PDB file of C-alpha atoms in Angstrom:
ATOM      1  CA  THR R  68      -7.275  -6.626  -9.395  1.00  0.00           C
ATOM      2  CA  CYS R  69      -8.761  -7.540  -6.022  1.00  0.00           C
ATOM      3  CA  PRO R  70     -11.643  -5.407  -4.709  1.00  0.00           C
ATOM      4  CA  ASN R  71      -9.685  -4.336  -1.615  1.00  0.00           C
ATOM      5  CA  CYS R  72      -6.758  -3.199  -3.769  1.00  0.00           C
ATOM      6  CA  ARG R  73      -9.103  -1.163  -5.971  1.00  0.00           C
ATOM      7  CA  THR R  74     -10.589   0.474  -2.880  1.00  0.00           C
ATOM      8  CA  ALA R  75      -7.142   1.304  -1.481  1.00  0.00           C
ATOM      9  CA  LYS R  76      -6.134   2.831  -4.832  1.00  0.00           C
ATOM     10  CA  GLN R  77      -9.299   4.968  -4.831  1.00  0.00           C
ATOM     11  CA  PHE R  78      -8.465   6.290  -1.332  1.00  0.00           C
ATOM     12  CA  LEU R  79      -4.884   7.088  -2.370  1.00  0.00           C
ATOM     13  CA  ASP R  80      -5.989   8.745  -5.616  1.00  0.00           C
ATOM     14  CA  LYS R  81      -8.615  10.851  -3.846  1.00  0.00           C
ATOM     15  CA  ALA R  82      -6.009  11.961  -1.281  1.00  0.00           C
ATOM     16  CA  GLY R  83      -3.578  12.874  -4.062  1.00  0.00           C
ATOM     17  CA  ILE R  84      -0.942  10.443  -2.853  1.00  0.00           C
ATOM     18  CA  ASP R  85       1.476   9.126  -5.452  1.00  0.00           C
ATOM     19  CA  TYR R  86       2.098   5.404  -5.275  1.00  0.00           C
ATOM     20  CA  GLN R  87       3.612   2.554  -7.221  1.00  0.00           C
ATOM     21  CA  VAL R  88       1.730  -0.712  -7.618  1.00  0.00           C
ATOM     22  CA  ILE R  89       3.808  -3.831  -7.051  1.00  0.00           C
ATOM     23  CA  LEU R  90       2.208  -7.078  -8.122  1.00  0.00           C
ATOM     24  CA  ALA R  91       3.827  -9.816  -6.065  1.00  0.00           C
ATOM     25  CA  ASP R  92       3.434 -12.447  -8.740  1.00  0.00           C
ATOM     26  CA  GLN R  93       5.099 -10.180 -11.318  1.00  0.00           C
ATOM     27  CA  ASP R  94       7.804  -8.728  -9.042  1.00  0.00           C
ATOM     28  CA  PRO R  95       8.516 -11.252  -6.283  1.00  0.00           C
ATOM     29  CA  GLU R  96      11.859  -9.581  -5.483  1.00  0.00           C
ATOM     30  CA  ALA R  97      10.150  -6.309  -4.545  1.00  0.00           C
ATOM     31  CA  ALA R  98       7.558  -8.192  -2.518  1.00  0.00           C
ATOM     32  CA  ARG R  99      10.353  -9.902  -0.584  1.00  0.00           C
ATOM     33  CA  LYS R 100      12.300  -6.649  -0.191  1.00  0.00           C
ATOM     34  CA  TYR R 101       9.345  -4.995   1.552  1.00  0.00           C
ATOM     35  CA  ASP R 102       8.108  -8.229   3.191  1.00  0.00           C
ATOM     36  CA  ILE R 103       4.696  -7.914   1.546  1.00  0.00           C
ATOM     37  CA  ASN R 104       2.476 -10.864   2.479  1.00  0.00           C
ATOM     38  CA  HIS R 105      -1.004  -9.314   2.242  1.00  0.00           C
ATOM     39  CA  ALA R 106      -2.922  -7.386  -0.364  1.00  0.00           C
ATOM     40  CA  PRO R 107      -3.276  -4.516  -0.229  1.00  0.00           C
ATOM     41  CA  THR R 108      -0.176  -3.303   1.574  1.00  0.00           C
ATOM     42  CA  LEU R 109       0.992   0.304   1.522  1.00  0.00           C
ATOM     43  CA  VAL R 110       4.735   0.760   2.093  1.00  0.00           C
ATOM     44  CA  VAL R 111       5.770   4.298   2.991  1.00  0.00           C
ATOM     45  CA  THR R 112       9.487   5.095   2.776  1.00  0.00           C
ATOM     46  CA  ASP R 113      11.163   8.331   3.818  1.00  0.00           C
ATOM     47  CA  GLY R 114      14.898   7.767   3.501  1.00  0.00           C
ATOM     48  CA  SER R 115      15.320   6.899   7.176  1.00  0.00           C
ATOM     49  CA  GLY R 116      13.066   3.863   7.201  1.00  0.00           C
ATOM     50  CA  MET R 117       9.742   2.462   6.154  1.00  0.00           C
ATOM     51  CA  GLU R 118       6.280   1.812   7.522  1.00  0.00           C
ATOM     52  CA  LYS R 119       3.816  -0.776   6.271  1.00  0.00           C
ATOM     53  CA  PHE R 120       0.052  -0.536   6.382  1.00  0.00           C
ATOM     54  CA  GLU R 121      -1.785  -3.760   5.596  1.00  0.00           C
ATOM     55  CA  ASN R 122      -5.443  -3.905   4.581  1.00  0.00           C
ATOM     56  CA  VAL R 123      -7.809  -1.170   3.472  1.00  0.00           C
ATOM     57  CA  SER R 124      -8.797   0.057   6.935  1.00  0.00           C
ATOM     58  CA  ASN R 125      -5.170   0.642   7.989  1.00  0.00           C
ATOM     59  CA  ILE R 126      -4.376   2.351   4.676  1.00  0.00           C
ATOM     60  CA  ARG R 127      -7.408   4.588   5.121  1.00  0.00           C
ATOM     61  CA  HIS R 128      -6.360   5.380   8.696  1.00  0.00           C
ATOM     62  CA  TYR R 129      -2.865   6.348   7.464  1.00  0.00           C
ATOM     63  CA  ILE R 130      -4.367   8.660   4.824  1.00  0.00           C
ATOM     64  CA  GLU R 131      -6.714  10.324   7.302  1.00  0.00           C
ATOM     65  CA  ASN R 132      -3.927  10.926   9.859  1.00  0.00           C
ATOM     66  CA  ARG R 133      -1.051  12.028   7.663  1.00  0.00           C
TER      67      ARG R 133
END
């Protein structure tokens, strides 16, 4: 519900990127699994590993350069 999370979701929606929202207080196991300590954090997995992008500017940069 934070403003930065809403902004990140808008960027992802506009880019047509599917994502799953994980709320750390509702799913602490998933937050630990992906070592999520900041909101928003985008975790991108591809079978061989994962990348994390923390904060809106880094998420936007990922979207623009993918």
